[in-house]
mmCIF file of C-alpha atoms in Angstrom:
data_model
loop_
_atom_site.group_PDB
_atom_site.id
_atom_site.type_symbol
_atom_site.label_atom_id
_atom_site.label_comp_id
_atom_site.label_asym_id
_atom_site.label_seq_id
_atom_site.Cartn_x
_atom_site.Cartn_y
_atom_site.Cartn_z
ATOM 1 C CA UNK A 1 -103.088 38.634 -87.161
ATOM 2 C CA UNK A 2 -105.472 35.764 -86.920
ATOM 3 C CA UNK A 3 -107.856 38.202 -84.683
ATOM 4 C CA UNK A 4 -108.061 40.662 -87.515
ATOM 5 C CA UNK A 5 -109.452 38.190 -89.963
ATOM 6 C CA UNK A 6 -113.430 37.187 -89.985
ATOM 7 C CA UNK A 7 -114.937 34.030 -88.560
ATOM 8 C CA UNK A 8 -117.052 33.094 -92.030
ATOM 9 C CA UNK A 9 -113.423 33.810 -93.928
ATOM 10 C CA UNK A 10 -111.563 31.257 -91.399
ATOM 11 C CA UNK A 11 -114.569 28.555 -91.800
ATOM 12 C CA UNK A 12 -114.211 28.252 -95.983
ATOM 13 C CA UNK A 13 -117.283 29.908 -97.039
ATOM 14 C CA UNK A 14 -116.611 33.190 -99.529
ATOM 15 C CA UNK A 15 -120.037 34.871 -98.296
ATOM 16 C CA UNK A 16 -120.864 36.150 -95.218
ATOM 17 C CA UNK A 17 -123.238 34.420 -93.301
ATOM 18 C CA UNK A 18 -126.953 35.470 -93.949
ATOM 19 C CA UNK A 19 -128.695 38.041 -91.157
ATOM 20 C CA UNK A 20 -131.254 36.607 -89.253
ATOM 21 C CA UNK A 21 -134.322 38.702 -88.741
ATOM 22 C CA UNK A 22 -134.811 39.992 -85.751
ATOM 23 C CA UNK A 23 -138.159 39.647 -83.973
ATOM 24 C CA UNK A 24 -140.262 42.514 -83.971
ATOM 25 C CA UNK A 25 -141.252 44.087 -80.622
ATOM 26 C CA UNK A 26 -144.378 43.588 -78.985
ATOM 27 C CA UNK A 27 -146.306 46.944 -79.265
ATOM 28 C CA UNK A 28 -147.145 48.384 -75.586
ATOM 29 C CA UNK A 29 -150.692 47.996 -74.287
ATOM 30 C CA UNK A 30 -152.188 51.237 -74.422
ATOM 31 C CA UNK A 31 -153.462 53.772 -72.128
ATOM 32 C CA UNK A 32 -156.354 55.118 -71.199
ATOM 33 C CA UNK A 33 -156.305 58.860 -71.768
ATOM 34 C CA UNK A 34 -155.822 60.744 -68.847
ATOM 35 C CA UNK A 35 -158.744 63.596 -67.889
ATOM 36 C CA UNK A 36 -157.512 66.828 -68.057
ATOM 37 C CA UNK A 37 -156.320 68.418 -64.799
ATOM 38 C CA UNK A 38 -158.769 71.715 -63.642
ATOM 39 C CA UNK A 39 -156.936 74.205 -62.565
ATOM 40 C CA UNK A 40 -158.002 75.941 -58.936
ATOM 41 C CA UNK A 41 -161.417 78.036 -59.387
ATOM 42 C CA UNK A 42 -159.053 81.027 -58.686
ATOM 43 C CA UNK A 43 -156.160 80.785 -60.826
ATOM 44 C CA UNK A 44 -157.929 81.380 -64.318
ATOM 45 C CA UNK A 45 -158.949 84.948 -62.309
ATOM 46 C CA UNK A 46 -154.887 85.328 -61.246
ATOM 47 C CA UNK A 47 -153.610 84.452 -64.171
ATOM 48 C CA UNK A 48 -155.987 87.061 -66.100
ATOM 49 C CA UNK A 49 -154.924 89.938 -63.760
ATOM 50 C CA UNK A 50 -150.950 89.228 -64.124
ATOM 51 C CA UNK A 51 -151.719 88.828 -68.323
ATOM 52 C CA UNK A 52 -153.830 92.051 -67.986
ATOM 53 C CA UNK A 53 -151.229 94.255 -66.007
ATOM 54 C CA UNK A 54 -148.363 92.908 -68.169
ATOM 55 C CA UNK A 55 -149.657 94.102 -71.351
ATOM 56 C CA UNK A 56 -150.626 97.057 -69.745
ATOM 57 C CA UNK A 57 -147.135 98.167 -68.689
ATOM 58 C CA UNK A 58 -146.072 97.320 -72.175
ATOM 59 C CA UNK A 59 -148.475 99.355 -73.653
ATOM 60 C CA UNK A 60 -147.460 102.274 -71.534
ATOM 61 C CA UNK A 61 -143.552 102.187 -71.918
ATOM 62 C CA UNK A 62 -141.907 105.026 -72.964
ATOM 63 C CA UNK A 63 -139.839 104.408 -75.964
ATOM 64 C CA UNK A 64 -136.636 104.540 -73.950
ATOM 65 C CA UNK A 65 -137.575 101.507 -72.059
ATOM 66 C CA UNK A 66 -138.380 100.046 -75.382
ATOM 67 C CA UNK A 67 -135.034 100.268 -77.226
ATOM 68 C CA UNK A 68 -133.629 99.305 -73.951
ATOM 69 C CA UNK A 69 -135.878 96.079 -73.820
ATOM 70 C CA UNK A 70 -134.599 95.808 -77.624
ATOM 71 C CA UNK A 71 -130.743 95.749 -77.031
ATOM 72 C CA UNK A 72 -131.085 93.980 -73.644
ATOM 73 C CA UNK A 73 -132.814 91.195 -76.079
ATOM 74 C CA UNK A 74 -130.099 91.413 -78.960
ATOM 75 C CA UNK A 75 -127.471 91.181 -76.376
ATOM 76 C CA UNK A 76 -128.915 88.260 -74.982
ATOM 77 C CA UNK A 77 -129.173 86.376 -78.458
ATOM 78 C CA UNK A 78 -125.592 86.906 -79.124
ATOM 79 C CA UNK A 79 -124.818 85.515 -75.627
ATOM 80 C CA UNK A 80 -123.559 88.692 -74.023
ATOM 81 C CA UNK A 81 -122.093 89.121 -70.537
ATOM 82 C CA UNK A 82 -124.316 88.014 -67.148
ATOM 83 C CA UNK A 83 -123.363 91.175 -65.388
ATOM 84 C CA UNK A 84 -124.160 93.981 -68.437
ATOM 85 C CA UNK A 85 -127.357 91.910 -68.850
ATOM 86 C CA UNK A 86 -128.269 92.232 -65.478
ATOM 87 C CA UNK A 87 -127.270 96.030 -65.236
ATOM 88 C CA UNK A 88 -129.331 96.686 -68.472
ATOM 89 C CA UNK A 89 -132.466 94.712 -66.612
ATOM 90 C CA UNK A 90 -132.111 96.994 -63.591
ATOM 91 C CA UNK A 91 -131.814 99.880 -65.747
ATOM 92 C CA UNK A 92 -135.331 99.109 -67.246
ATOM 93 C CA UNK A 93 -136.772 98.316 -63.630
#
């Protein structure tokens, strides 16, 4: 019973004893900014070819494929089955 009763209560005084303040942090020396990284001279090239043939083949679905693409997205929003996902992808491929 003793435990359950506070240290400040035990000692006499009515109030609890006042909160020291704690010391602030010291703030972290800071960094120099790093340069940014350049990517390979060939990669801007690759990455404009895959960005260039993937809008392509979306622009030249057949609506089919579309709705398809549409319920294999709904289906994945509501957290759908792995294996009717996956059939529905290889459908579309």
């Amino acid at each position: 019973m003793a435990k359950s009763v506070p240290m400040w209560w035990m000692c006499g005084s009515r109030c609890p004893p006042p909160k020291q303040p704690e010391p602030e942090p010291e703030p972290l020396p800071e960094l120099p900014p790093e340069p940014p990284q350049k990517p390979p001279p060939g990669a801007d090239a690759q990455l404009r070819d895959a960005i260039s043939s993937l809008t392509d083949r979306i622009r030249h679905t057949d609506p089919e494929t579309m709705l398809l693409l549409a319920l294999l997205w709904i289906l994945w929003q509501e957290h759908a089955d792995r294996k009717l996902l996956l059939a529905l992808a290889y459908i579309i491929l």
